[in-house]
Amino acid sequence: MPVREMIKTHPAEINLDRERLADAVLALVDCAQACTACADACLSEENVAELRKCVRTNLDCADICEATARVLSRHTGYDANITRAQLQACVQACSSCSEECGRHAAMHEHCRVCAERCRTCEQMCHNLLDAIT
Amino acid sequence: MPVREMIKTHPAEINLDRERLADAVLALVDCAQACTACADACLSEENVAELRKCVRTNLDCADICEATARVLSRHTGYDANITRAQLQACVQACSSCSEECGRHAAMHEHCRVCAERCRTCEQMCHNLLDAIT
Amino acid sequence: MPVREMIKTHPAEINLDRERLADAVLALVDCAQACTACADACLSEENVAELRKCVRTNLDCADICEATARVLSRHTGYDANITRAQLQACVQACSSCSEECGRHAAMHEHCRVCAERCRTCEQMCHNLLDAIT
Amino acid sequence: MPVREMIKTHPAEINLDRERLADAVLALVDCAQACTACADACLSEENVAELRKCVRTNLDCADICEATARVLSRHTGYDANITRAQLQACVQACSSCSEECGRHAAMHEHCRVCAERCRTCEQMCHNLLDAIT
């Protein structure tokens, strides 16, 4: 993924730690795709009735991660307040989703993989938040 | 828009004030469309160079409002923490965007309309937040 | 929804029939919200196992309608080829989704409402396509 | 990105060539992020007034690639007609966007990187389309 190249070639001043920023965008895009795929995999499982909350949380997490990845991919006219608030929402979504997927990780491999990606994404967003003044 | 009909026919328990919920979803969808259109209208203005921050904030606000509208359209396996955090991010995005569009409202009618929609959306999300326990 | 106001105040030349354009954007935004809500309502139904395909088609249709609404909300640097191809994909998604939701309309009121919105959206996109040269 | 792992652990029958499918999803997610970042980088360039069409096409391409990546990440209740039509729209968007970014590649490195990603994505979607019967 050309995240680092796009950051390096951006003409605007970037008001965020570039390493943490790139790590966060990569983790967000990963997590969004995993959540979209996990929601659909759950939907195909025989025990779909027990996975309702997992599907729903995956869908929320995918939507929130995608919106956050887009916000972090922009540097023109930077507004720290929007970035901070959206990162906080994303940390919450990833935390809830890793917990919910974690409950089904022993039974469904896609939930195990997805829970892991949510945890990584939560951590990367947390690291970036710490660097926003 | 069939927002109220979809809420009325949903089989799950809905843990939010139904009137405030419907008002918020309607305002979010309105605001997202206005921001997408305003970003593009700014891009076509002769003085686009002075509207860079306006375009960017419009794009962020559109993405955040769409994600929030989707989260609020789901009631299965409700997680108040995700809803609350995403609503807070949305209040921030709408507040920043109405301020930025407001700066250009006297010159560009699309910015005036968009600023108004952002203010309404901020208020509706605020009202819903107040009702989340 | 300020769709007509945003079209009227756009500084660029608009290369599409403005009435049909506004009708299509309104129908797309409606349909996307109905599909997101219907997918989640299906997920909460007792017979969710019989509604798997309906959930999936609703999710596809919501994503495709939202992307199409965004493309149609932009007029700067218009490219008829993108607009036409995305409208054709949207007509297909709405047709498949109205058919699938229609199968459950007698049993689930949310599917009945959603099928109707998909049919309207399909028609409005079709009308707009006919006007693209 | 866990695209291949998510495909391997999906419980449903997958009606697409798994290698081509994974290649397409990876290219789509790459391309969407590059287009979002390129639109914003263009917006920050001194000669933004000459990049209007480039910003707009990038925004369309990002929206269309994200919707396509989501459709391809689902396998429950597969509908070849939706997949095919959305892939065709995506091939068109990537073709237009690589051409438009290509015009500015000599002057702006972010346009060069983005044009390349669009071309790869167009090719991967084309390859997948060829495998849909």
Short mmCIF file of C-alpha atoms in Angstrom, two decimals:
data_model
loop_
_atom_site.label_atom_id
_atom_site.label_comp_id
_atom_site.label_asym_id
_atom_site.label_seq_id
_atom_site.Cartn_x
_atom_site.Cartn_y
_atom_site.Cartn_z
CA MET A 1 0.00 0.00 0.00
CA PRO A 2 1.40 3.39 -1.03
CA VAL A 3 0.52 5.11 2.28
CA ARG A 4 4.11 6.17 3.07
CA GLU A 5 4.76 7.34 -0.50
CA MET A 6 1.58 9.44 -0.49
CA ILE A 7 2.57 11.02 2.84
CA LYS A 8 6.10 11.76 1.59
CA THR A 9 4.88 13.44 -1.61
CA HIS A 10 2.11 15.53 0.01
CA PRO A 11 2.76 19.27 -0.51
CA ALA A 12 1.12 20.43 2.76
CA GLU A 13 2.71 20.57 6.16
CA ILE A 14 1.71 17.42 8.05
CA ASN A 15 0.89 18.13 11.67
CA LEU A 16 1.10 14.55 12.86
CA ASP A 17 3.93 12.13 13.59
CA ARG A 18 4.43 10.63 10.11
CA GLU A 19 5.41 7.16 11.29
CA ARG A 20 2.46 6.83 13.65
CA LEU A 21 0.19 8.31 11.00
CA ALA A 22 1.22 5.75 8.38
CA ASP A 23 0.91 2.90 10.88
CA ALA A 24 -2.60 4.04 11.79
CA VAL A 25 -3.82 4.39 8.19
CA LEU A 26 -2.47 0.93 7.30
CA ALA A 27 -4.09 -0.64 10.37
CA LEU A 28 -7.40 1.12 9.69
CA VAL A 29 -7.64 -0.06 6.09
CA ASP A 30 -6.72 -3.61 7.16
CA CYS A 31 -9.27 -3.58 9.96
CA ALA A 32 -12.09 -2.21 7.79
CA GLN A 33 -11.59 -4.95 5.20
CA ALA A 34 -11.37 -7.69 7.87
CA CYS A 35 -14.58 -6.45 9.55
CA THR A 36 -16.51 -6.34 6.25
CA ALA A 37 -15.35 -9.88 5.44
CA CYS A 38 -16.00 -11.16 9.00
CA ALA A 39 -19.56 -9.76 9.04
CA ASP A 40 -20.26 -11.67 5.84
CA ALA A 41 -18.53 -14.86 7.01
CA CYS A 42 -20.64 -14.78 10.22
CA LEU A 43 -23.75 -14.37 8.09
CA SER A 44 -22.89 -17.64 6.31
CA GLU A 45 -22.25 -19.63 9.50
CA GLU A 46 -24.76 -22.27 10.58
CA ASN A 47 -25.04 -20.58 13.99
CA VAL A 48 -25.75 -17.14 12.50
CA ALA A 49 -28.45 -16.55 15.14
CA GLU A 50 -25.73 -16.51 17.83
CA LEU A 51 -23.57 -14.14 15.77
CA ARG A 52 -26.06 -11.26 15.33
CA LYS A 53 -24.21 -8.88 17.63
CA CYS A 54 -20.91 -9.87 15.98
CA VAL A 55 -22.23 -9.02 12.48
CA ARG A 56 -23.60 -5.69 13.68
CA THR A 57 -20.44 -4.67 15.51
CA ASN A 58 -18.33 -5.66 12.51
CA LEU A 59 -20.45 -3.45 10.25
CA ASP A 60 -20.15 -0.46 12.60
CA CYS A 61 -16.41 -1.00 12.97
CA ALA A 62 -15.90 -1.22 9.19
CA ASP A 63 -17.81 2.04 8.59
CA ILE A 64 -16.00 3.89 11.38
CA CYS A 65 -12.54 2.64 10.36
CA GLU A 66 -13.10 3.65 6.73
CA ALA A 67 -14.22 7.15 7.70
CA THR A 68 -11.21 7.47 10.03
CA ALA A 69 -8.75 6.27 7.35
CA ARG A 70 -10.11 8.93 5.01
CA VAL A 71 -9.83 11.71 7.59
CA LEU A 72 -6.22 10.67 8.31
CA SER A 73 -5.38 10.60 4.58
CA ARG A 74 -6.07 14.35 4.34
CA HIS A 75 -3.68 17.09 5.51
CA THR A 76 -5.03 20.22 3.83
CA GLY A 77 -6.55 22.65 6.35
CA TYR A 78 -5.92 20.28 9.27
CA ASP A 79 -8.36 20.48 12.20
CA ALA A 80 -7.00 18.64 15.26
CA ASN A 81 -10.45 18.60 16.88
CA ILE A 82 -12.03 16.49 14.13
CA THR A 83 -9.06 14.12 13.93
CA ARG A 84 -8.99 13.62 17.69
CA ALA A 85 -12.73 13.01 18.08
CA GLN A 86 -12.87 10.59 15.14
CA LEU A 87 -9.83 8.68 16.44
CA GLN A 88 -11.51 8.37 19.84
CA ALA A 89 -14.67 6.96 18.22
CA CYS A 90 -12.50 4.54 16.28
CA VAL A 91 -10.63 3.35 19.38
CA GLN A 92 -14.03 2.61 20.95
CA ALA A 93 -15.36 0.76 17.89
CA CYS A 94 -12.20 -1.37 17.58
CA SER A 95 -12.24 -2.15 21.29
CA SER A 96 -15.89 -3.28 21.21
CA CYS A 97 -15.38 -5.26 18.00
CA SER A 98 -12.22 -7.08 19.15
CA GLU A 99 -14.08 -8.03 22.34
CA GLU A 100 -17.14 -9.29 20.46
CA CYS A 101 -15.15 -11.17 17.78
CA GLY A 102 -12.90 -12.51 20.55
CA ARG A 103 -15.92 -14.30 22.05
CA HIS A 104 -16.23 -16.41 18.87
CA ALA A 105 -12.51 -16.78 18.09
CA ALA A 106 -12.26 -20.36 19.39
CA MET A 107 -15.12 -21.45 17.14
CA HIS A 108 -14.60 -19.29 14.04
CA GLU A 109 -11.17 -18.63 12.59
CA HIS A 110 -12.41 -15.49 10.76
CA CYS A 111 -13.45 -14.02 14.12
CA ARG A 112 -9.99 -14.79 15.53
CA VAL A 113 -8.22 -13.03 12.64
CA CYS A 114 -10.64 -10.10 12.79
CA ALA A 115 -10.31 -9.66 16.58
CA GLU A 116 -6.53 -9.47 16.14
CA ARG A 117 -6.79 -6.79 13.45
CA CYS A 118 -9.18 -4.77 15.63
CA ARG A 119 -6.72 -4.92 18.54
CA THR A 120 -3.84 -3.75 16.34
CA CYS A 121 -5.96 -0.96 14.91
CA GLU A 122 -7.08 0.16 18.38
CA GLN A 123 -3.41 0.31 19.46
CA MET A 124 -2.25 2.24 16.38
CA CYS A 125 -5.07 4.78 16.76
CA HIS A 126 -4.19 5.10 20.45
CA ASN A 127 -0.54 5.74 19.62
CA LEU A 128 -1.50 8.44 17.14
CA LEU A 129 -3.92 10.06 19.61
CA ASP A 130 -1.09 10.31 22.15
CA ALA A 131 0.90 12.33 19.60
CA ILE A 132 -1.88 14.87 18.91
CA THR A 133 -1.36 17.99 20.95
CA MET B 1 -37.28 9.23 3.43
CA PRO B 2 -38.60 6.07 5.11
CA VAL B 3 -36.57 6.56 8.32
CA ARG B 4 -39.61 6.53 10.65
CA GLU B 5 -41.20 3.55 8.86
CA MET B 6 -37.98 1.55 9.13
CA ILE B 7 -37.72 2.35 12.85
CA LYS B 8 -41.37 1.38 13.43
CA THR B 9 -41.01 -1.98 11.65
CA HIS B 10 -37.69 -3.00 13.26
CA PRO B 11 -38.06 -6.24 15.26
CA ALA B 12 -35.41 -5.41 17.89
CA GLU B 13 -35.87 -3.34 20.99
CA ILE B 14 -34.65 0.19 20.25
CA ASN B 15 -32.72 1.68 23.13
CA LEU B 16 -32.89 5.26 21.96
CA ASP B 17 -35.59 7.92 21.96
CA ARG B 18 -37.32 7.12 18.63
CA GLU B 19 -38.22 10.71 17.78
CA ARG B 20 -34.74 12.05 18.43
CA LEU B 21 -33.24 9.07 16.63
CA ALA B 22 -35.29 9.68 13.47
CA ASP B 23 -34.53 13.42 13.57
CA ALA B 24 -30.80 12.66 13.84
CA VAL B 25 -30.72 10.15 10.97
CA LEU B 26 -32.63 12.53 8.69
CA ALA B 27 -30.32 15.42 9.56
CA LEU B 28 -27.21 13.26 9.07
CA VAL B 29 -28.21 12.07 5.62
CA ASP B 30 -29.11 15.66 4.62
CA CYS B 31 -25.85 17.01 5.94
CA ALA B 32 -23.71 14.34 4.26
CA GLN B 33 -25.26 15.07 0.86
CA ALA B 34 -24.94 18.85 1.32
CA CYS B 35 -21.25 18.51 2.32
CA THR B 36 -20.42 16.29 -0.68
CA ALA B 37 -22.13 18.78 -3.01
CA CYS B 38 -20.56 21.82 -1.31
CA ALA B 39 -17.04 20.36 -1.56
CA ASP B 40 -17.55 19.93 -5.29
CA ALA B 41 -19.16 23.35 -5.75
CA CYS B 42 -16.18 24.97 -3.95
CA LEU B 43 -13.84 23.06 -6.26
CA SER B 44 -15.53 24.72 -9.25
CA GLU B 45 -15.38 28.26 -7.84
CA GLU B 46 -12.95 30.75 -9.35
CA ASN B 47 -11.45 31.39 -5.91
CA VAL B 48 -10.89 27.67 -5.21
CA ALA B 49 -7.46 28.47 -3.73
CA GLU B 50 -9.20 30.29 -0.84
CA LEU B 51 -11.62 27.41 -0.33
CA ARG B 52 -9.11 24.59 0.27
CA LYS B 53 -9.91 24.22 3.96
CA CYS B 54 -13.64 24.38 3.16
CA VAL B 55 -13.37 21.52 0.64
CA ARG B 56 -11.38 19.41 3.07
CA THR B 57 -13.69 19.99 6.03
CA ASN B 58 -16.72 19.25 3.84
CA LEU B 59 -15.17 15.92 2.79
CA ASP B 60 -14.43 14.94 6.40
CA CYS B 61 -17.90 15.96 7.52
CA ALA B 62 -19.57 13.97 4.71
CA ASP B 63 -17.61 10.81 5.60
CA ILE B 64 -18.27 11.16 9.34
CA CYS B 65 -22.00 11.92 8.90
CA GLU B 66 -22.48 8.91 6.60
CA ALA B 67 -20.75 6.56 9.05
CA THR B 68 -22.84 8.00 11.90
CA ALA B 69 -26.11 7.63 9.95
CA ARG B 70 -25.28 3.97 9.34
CA VAL B 71 -24.46 3.29 13.00
CA LEU B 72 -27.76 4.93 14.04
CA SER B 73 -29.71 2.88 11.46
CA ARG B 74 -28.74 -0.34 13.27
CA HIS B 75 -30.38 -1.59 16.49
CA THR B 76 -29.28 -5.22 16.68
CA GLY B 77 -26.81 -5.87 19.53
CA TYR B 78 -26.76 -2.17 20.50
CA ASP B 79 -23.54 -0.87 22.08
CA ALA B 80 -24.08 2.56 23.69
CA ASN B 81 -20.32 3.19 23.81
CA ILE B 82 -19.88 3.09 20.03
CA THR B 83 -23.00 5.18 19.40
CA ARG B 84 -21.97 7.81 21.95
CA ALA B 85 -18.37 8.13 20.71
CA GLN B 86 -19.39 8.34 17.04
CA LEU B 87 -22.07 10.94 17.83
CA GLN B 88 -19.46 13.02 19.67
CA ALA B 89 -17.12 12.87 16.67
CA CYS B 90 -20.02 13.89 14.45
CA VAL B 91 -20.95 16.86 16.64
CA GLN B 92 -17.34 18.02 16.33
CA ALA B 93 -17.20 17.57 12.55
CA CYS B 94 -20.50 19.42 12.04
CA SER B 95 -19.42 22.23 14.34
CA SER B 96 -16.10 22.71 12.50
CA CYS B 97 -17.77 22.46 9.09
CA SER B 98 -20.60 24.91 9.85
CA GLU B 99 -17.96 27.37 11.10
CA GLU B 100 -15.76 26.96 8.00
CA CYS B 101 -18.67 27.08 5.52
CA GLY B 102 -20.08 30.02 7.48
CA ARG B 103 -16.95 32.04 6.62
CA HIS B 104 -17.85 31.82 2.92
CA ALA B 105 -21.63 32.04 3.27
CA ALA B 106 -21.85 35.68 2.21
CA MET B 107 -19.96 34.96 -1.00
CA HIS B 108 -21.17 31.46 -1.89
CA GLU B 109 -24.79 30.43 -1.54
CA HIS B 110 -23.85 26.69 -1.44
CA CYS B 111 -21.69 27.39 1.62
CA ARG B 112 -24.61 29.19 3.29
CA VAL B 113 -26.99 26.27 2.70
CA CYS B 114 -24.37 23.75 3.80
CA ALA B 115 -23.47 25.67 6.99
CA GLU B 116 -27.14 25.64 7.94
CA ARG B 117 -27.44 21.88 7.42
CA CYS B 118 -24.31 21.30 9.50
CA ARG B 119 -25.76 23.40 12.35
CA THR B 120 -29.04 21.47 12.27
CA CYS B 121 -27.18 18.16 12.21
CA GLU B 122 -24.94 19.19 15.12
CA GLN B 123 -28.07 20.10 17.12
CA MET B 124 -29.91 16.84 16.32
CA CYS B 125 -26.86 14.74 17.24
CA HIS B 126 -26.54 16.75 20.45
CA ASN B 127 -30.18 16.13 21.34
CA LEU B 128 -29.75 12.41 20.77
CA LEU B 129 -26.54 12.31 22.83
CA ASP B 130 -28.42 13.89 25.75
CA ALA B 131 -30.86 10.99 25.64
CA ILE B 132 -28.19 8.25 25.78
CA THR B 133 -27.73 6.99 29.29
CA MET C 1 -33.04 17.49 1.68
CA PRO C 2 -31.27 20.44 0.00
CA VAL C 3 -30.48 18.52 -3.22
CA ARG C 4 -32.27 21.01 -5.51
CA GLU C 5 -30.79 24.04 -3.73
CA MET C 6 -27.28 22.61 -4.04
CA ILE C 7 -27.79 21.95 -7.76
CA LYS C 8 -29.15 25.47 -8.31
CA THR C 9 -26.21 27.14 -6.54
CA HIS C 10 -23.44 25.05 -8.18
CA PRO C 11 -21.06 27.26 -10.19
CA ALA C 12 -20.18 24.64 -12.83
CA GLU C 13 -22.15 23.80 -15.92
CA ILE C 14 -24.29 20.75 -15.19
CA ASN C 15 -24.36 18.30 -18.08
CA LEU C 16 -27.37 16.36 -16.90
CA ASP C 17 -31.12 16.97 -16.86
CA ARG C 18 -31.44 18.81 -13.52
CA GLU C 19 -34.89 17.46 -12.66
CA ARG C 20 -33.94 13.84 -13.33
CA LEU C 21 -30.62 14.39 -11.54
CA ALA C 22 -32.30 15.67 -8.38
CA ASP C 23 -34.88 12.87 -8.45
CA ALA C 24 -32.10 10.29 -8.76
CA VAL C 25 -29.99 11.70 -5.90
CA LEU C 26 -33.03 11.83 -3.59
CA ALA C 27 -34.03 8.27 -4.47
CA LEU C 28 -30.45 7.00 -4.01
CA VAL C 29 -30.05 8.51 -0.56
CA ASP C 30 -33.47 7.15 0.47
CA CYS C 31 -32.67 3.70 -0.87
CA ALA C 32 -29.24 3.53 0.79
CA GLN C 33 -30.73 4.34 4.19
CA ALA C 34 -33.60 1.87 3.74
CA CYS C 35 -31.17 -0.91 2.72
CA THR C 36 -28.87 -0.29 5.71
CA ALA C 37 -31.87 -0.36 8.05
CA CYS C 38 -33.42 -3.42 6.36
CA ALA C 39 -30.17 -5.41 6.57
CA ASP C 40 -30.10 -4.76 10.30
CA ALA C 41 -33.81 -5.47 10.79
CA CYS C 42 -33.39 -8.82 8.98
CA LEU C 43 -30.46 -9.60 11.27
CA SER C 44 -32.77 -9.22 14.28
CA GLU C 45 -35.54 -11.43 12.89
CA GLU C 46 -36.14 -14.86 14.40
CA ASN C 47 -35.79 -16.44 10.95
CA VAL C 48 -32.46 -14.70 10.23
CA ALA C 49 -31.09 -17.94 8.72
CA GLU C 50 -33.61 -17.59 5.87
CA LEU C 51 -32.71 -13.94 5.35
CA ARG C 52 -28.95 -14.31 4.71
CA LYS C 53 -29.14 -13.43 1.04
CA CYS C 54 -31.46 -10.53 1.85
CA VAL C 55 -28.96 -9.07 4.37
CA ARG C 56 -26.11 -9.43 1.91
CA THR C 57 -27.96 -7.89 -1.02
CA ASN C 58 -29.12 -5.01 1.18
CA LEU C 59 -25.50 -4.32 2.21
CA ASP C 60 -24.29 -4.33 -1.43
CA CYS C 61 -27.17 -2.11 -2.51
CA ALA C 62 -26.52 0.40 0.30
CA ASP C 63 -22.81 0.66 -0.61
CA ILE C 64 -23.49 1.00 -4.32
CA CYS C 65 -26.30 3.57 -3.87
CA GLU C 66 -24.13 5.72 -1.58
CA ALA C 67 -21.23 5.71 -4.05
CA THR C 68 -23.63 6.57 -6.88
CA ALA C 69 -25.25 9.42 -4.91
CA ARG C 70 -21.78 10.90 -4.32
CA VAL C 71 -20.78 10.65 -7.99
CA LEU C 72 -24.05 12.37 -8.99
CA SER C 73 -23.52 15.14 -6.41
CA ARG C 74 -20.35 16.25 -8.25
CA HIS C 75 -20.31 18.31 -11.46
CA THR C 76 -16.73 19.57 -11.66
CA GLY C 77 -14.78 17.95 -14.53
CA TYR C 78 -17.75 15.74 -15.49
CA ASP C 79 -16.92 12.37 -17.09
CA ALA C 80 -20.02 10.80 -18.67
CA ASN C 81 -18.34 7.38 -18.83
CA ILE C 82 -17.97 7.08 -15.04
CA THR C 83 -21.49 8.39 -14.39
CA ARG C 84 -23.03 6.01 -16.93
CA ALA C 85 -21.18 2.91 -15.73
CA GLN C 86 -21.91 3.60 -12.06
CA LEU C 87 -25.59 4.24 -12.81
CA GLN C 88 -25.77 0.92 -14.67
CA ALA C 89 -24.25 -0.91 -11.68
CA CYS C 90 -26.77 0.84 -9.43
CA VAL C 91 -29.75 -0.14 -11.61
CA GLN C 92 -28.56 -3.75 -11.32
CA ALA C 93 -28.08 -3.60 -7.53
CA CYS C 94 -31.52 -2.02 -6.99
CA SER C 95 -33.18 -4.54 -9.30
CA SER C 96 -31.60 -7.52 -7.47
CA CYS C 97 -32.37 -6.01 -4.06
CA SER C 98 -36.01 -5.18 -4.79
CA GLU C 99 -36.46 -8.73 -6.04
CA GLU C 100 -34.82 -10.29 -2.97
CA CYS C 101 -36.61 -8.02 -0.46
CA GLY C 102 -39.83 -8.59 -2.40
CA ARG C 103 -39.63 -12.31 -1.56
CA HIS C 104 -39.95 -11.45 2.15
CA ALA C 105 -42.36 -8.52 1.83
CA ALA C 106 -45.43 -10.48 2.90
CA MET C 107 -43.70 -11.60 6.10
CA HIS C 108 -41.58 -8.57 6.99
CA GLU C 109 -42.88 -5.03 6.65
CA HIS C 110 -39.31 -3.61 6.54
CA CYS C 111 -38.62 -5.76 3.45
CA ARG C 112 -41.80 -4.45 1.83
CA VAL C 113 -40.81 -0.81 2.42
CA CYS C 114 -37.25 -1.46 1.28
CA ALA C 115 -38.28 -3.29 -1.91
CA GLU C 116 -40.43 -0.30 -2.82
CA ARG C 117 -37.57 2.14 -2.33
CA CYS C 118 -35.26 -0.04 -4.42
CA ARG C 119 -37.82 -0.09 -7.24
CA THR C 120 -38.19 3.70 -7.17
CA CYS C 121 -34.42 4.12 -7.14
CA GLU C 122 -33.96 1.72 -10.04
CA GLN C 123 -36.53 3.73 -12.03
CA MET C 124 -34.98 7.12 -11.23
CA CYS C 125 -31.49 5.89 -12.18
CA HIS C 126 -32.93 4.45 -15.38
CA ASN C 127 -34.58 7.78 -16.25
CA LEU C 128 -31.31 9.60 -15.70
CA LEU C 129 -29.36 7.07 -17.78
CA ASP C 130 -31.76 7.66 -20.68
CA ALA C 131 -30.84 11.35 -20.58
CA ILE C 132 -27.05 10.78 -20.73
CA THR C 133 -25.79 11.14 -24.26
CA MET D 1 -3.69 -7.25 4.84
CA PRO D 2 -5.61 -10.40 5.88
CA VAL D 3 -7.53 -10.67 2.59
CA ARG D 4 -6.30 -14.19 1.78
CA GLU D 5 -6.85 -15.42 5.36
CA MET D 6 -10.41 -14.09 5.36
CA ILE D 7 -11.13 -15.80 2.03
CA LYS D 8 -9.66 -19.09 3.27
CA THR D 9 -11.71 -19.09 6.47
CA HIS D 10 -15.05 -18.10 4.87
CA PRO D 11 -17.70 -20.81 5.42
CA ALA D 12 -19.60 -20.17 2.15
CA GLU D 13 -18.80 -21.53 -1.25
CA ILE D 14 -16.85 -18.87 -3.15
CA ASN D 15 -17.94 -18.60 -6.78
CA LEU D 16 -14.92 -16.66 -7.97
CA ASP D 17 -11.30 -17.53 -8.72
CA ARG D 18 -9.77 -17.07 -5.24
CA GLU D 19 -6.38 -15.83 -6.45
CA ARG D 20 -7.86 -13.23 -8.78
CA LEU D 21 -10.39 -12.26 -6.13
CA ALA D 22 -7.71 -11.61 -3.51
CA ASP D 23 -5.57 -9.67 -6.02
CA ALA D 24 -8.56 -7.49 -6.90
CA VAL D 25 -9.53 -6.72 -3.29
CA LEU D 26 -5.94 -5.78 -2.42
CA ALA D 27 -5.64 -3.54 -5.49
CA LEU D 28 -9.00 -1.90 -4.79
CA VAL D 29 -8.16 -1.03 -1.19
CA ASP D 30 -4.75 0.31 -2.29
CA CYS D 31 -6.28 2.37 -5.06
CA ALA D 32 -9.03 3.85 -2.88
CA GLN D 33 -6.50 5.05 -0.31
CA ALA D 34 -4.18 6.46 -2.99
CA CYS D 35 -7.08 8.34 -4.63
CA THR D 36 -8.27 9.84 -1.33
CA ALA D 37 -4.72 10.97 -0.54
CA CYS D 38 -4.09 12.26 -4.09
CA ALA D 39 -7.30 14.32 -4.10
CA ASP D 40 -6.16 16.00 -0.90
CA ALA D 41 -2.57 16.47 -2.10
CA CYS D 42 -3.88 18.14 -5.29
CA LEU D 43 -6.03 20.41 -3.14
CA SER D 44 -2.88 21.63 -1.37
CA GLU D 45 -0.91 22.29 -4.56
CA GLU D 46 -0.23 25.88 -5.64
CA ASN D 47 -1.79 25.15 -9.04
CA VAL D 48 -4.98 23.68 -7.53
CA ALA D 49 -7.07 25.53 -10.15
CA GLU D 50 -5.53 23.32 -12.86
CA LEU D 51 -6.17 20.18 -10.82
CA ARG D 52 -9.95 20.49 -10.35
CA LYS D 53 -10.80 17.60 -12.65
CA CYS D 54 -8.06 15.51 -11.04
CA VAL D 55 -9.50 16.07 -7.53
CA ARG D 56 -12.99 15.22 -8.70
CA THR D 57 -12.00 12.06 -10.57
CA ASN D 58 -9.92 10.93 -7.57
CA LEU D 59 -12.95 11.35 -5.29
CA ASP D 60 -15.21 9.36 -7.63
CA CYS D 61 -12.59 6.63 -8.03
CA ALA D 62 -12.08 6.35 -4.25
CA ASP D 63 -15.84 5.98 -3.63
CA ILE D 64 -16.30 3.45 -6.42
CA CYS D 65 -13.24 1.37 -5.42
CA GLU D 66 -14.37 1.22 -1.78
CA ALA D 67 -17.87 0.08 -2.74
CA THR D 68 -16.39 -2.54 -5.09
CA ALA D 69 -13.96 -3.83 -2.43
CA ARG D 70 -16.89 -4.30 -0.07
CA VAL D 71 -19.00 -6.15 -2.64
CA LEU D 72 -16.04 -8.46 -3.39
CA SER D 73 -15.46 -9.11 0.34
CA ARG D 74 -18.90 -10.75 0.59
CA HIS D 75 -19.71 -14.29 -0.58
CA THR D 76 -23.03 -15.06 1.11
CA GLY D 77 -25.92 -15.24 -1.39
CA TYR D 78 -23.64 -14.36 -4.32
CA ASP D 79 -25.25 -12.50 -7.25
CA ALA D 80 -22.98 -12.50 -10.32
CA ASN D 81 -24.97 -9.67 -11.92
CA ILE D 82 -24.19 -7.17 -9.15
CA THR D 83 -20.53 -8.19 -8.97
CA ARG D 84 -20.09 -7.94 -12.74
CA ALA D 85 -21.80 -4.55 -13.11
CA GLN D 86 -19.91 -3.02 -10.18
CA LEU D 87 -16.58 -4.36 -11.50
CA GLN D 88 -17.34 -2.80 -14.90
CA ALA D 89 -18.05 0.57 -13.27
CA CYS D 90 -14.79 0.24 -11.34
CA VAL D 91 -12.75 -0.58 -14.45
CA GLN D 92 -14.16 2.61 -16.02
CA ALA D 93 -13.42 4.77 -12.95
CA CYS D 94 -9.85 3.46 -12.65
CA SER D 95 -9.24 3.96 -16.38
CA SER D 96 -10.48 7.58 -16.27
CA CYS D 97 -8.56 8.31 -13.09
CA SER D 98 -5.25 6.83 -14.25
CA GLU D 99 -5.57 8.90 -17.43
CA GLU D 100 -6.34 12.12 -15.55
CA CYS D 101 -3.64 11.59 -12.87
CA GLY D 102 -1.25 10.57 -15.65
CA ARG D 103 -1.58 14.07 -17.14
CA HIS D 104 -0.04 15.54 -13.97
CA ALA D 105 2.45 12.76 -13.22
CA ALA D 106 5.48 14.64 -14.51
CA MET D 107 4.71 17.58 -12.26
CA HIS D 108 3.28 15.91 -9.15
CA GLU D 109 4.77 12.74 -7.72
CA HIS D 110 1.50 11.89 -5.86
CA CYS D 111 -0.31 11.88 -9.23
CA ARG D 112 2.33 9.55 -10.65
CA VAL D 113 1.96 7.07 -7.77
CA CYS D 114 -1.83 7.30 -7.90
CA ALA D 115 -2.02 6.78 -11.68
CA GLU D 116 0.05 3.62 -11.27
CA ARG D 117 -2.27 2.26 -8.57
CA CYS D 118 -5.31 3.00 -10.73
CA ARG D 119 -3.77 1.12 -13.66
CA THR D 120 -3.00 -1.91 -11.48
CA CYS D 121 -6.51 -1.84 -10.04
CA GLU D 122 -8.08 -1.58 -13.48
CA GLN D 123 -6.05 -4.62 -14.58
CA MET D 124 -6.93 -6.71 -11.50
CA CYS D 125 -10.65 -5.92 -11.87
CA HIS D 126 -10.40 -6.81 -15.55
CA ASN D 127 -8.78 -10.14 -14.74
CA LEU D 128 -11.51 -10.94 -12.25
CA LEU D 129 -14.25 -9.94 -14.70
CA ASP D 130 -12.81 -12.37 -17.26
CA ALA D 131 -13.27 -15.17 -14.71
CA ILE D 132 -16.96 -14.42 -14.01
CA THR D 133 -19.18 -16.66 -16.05
#
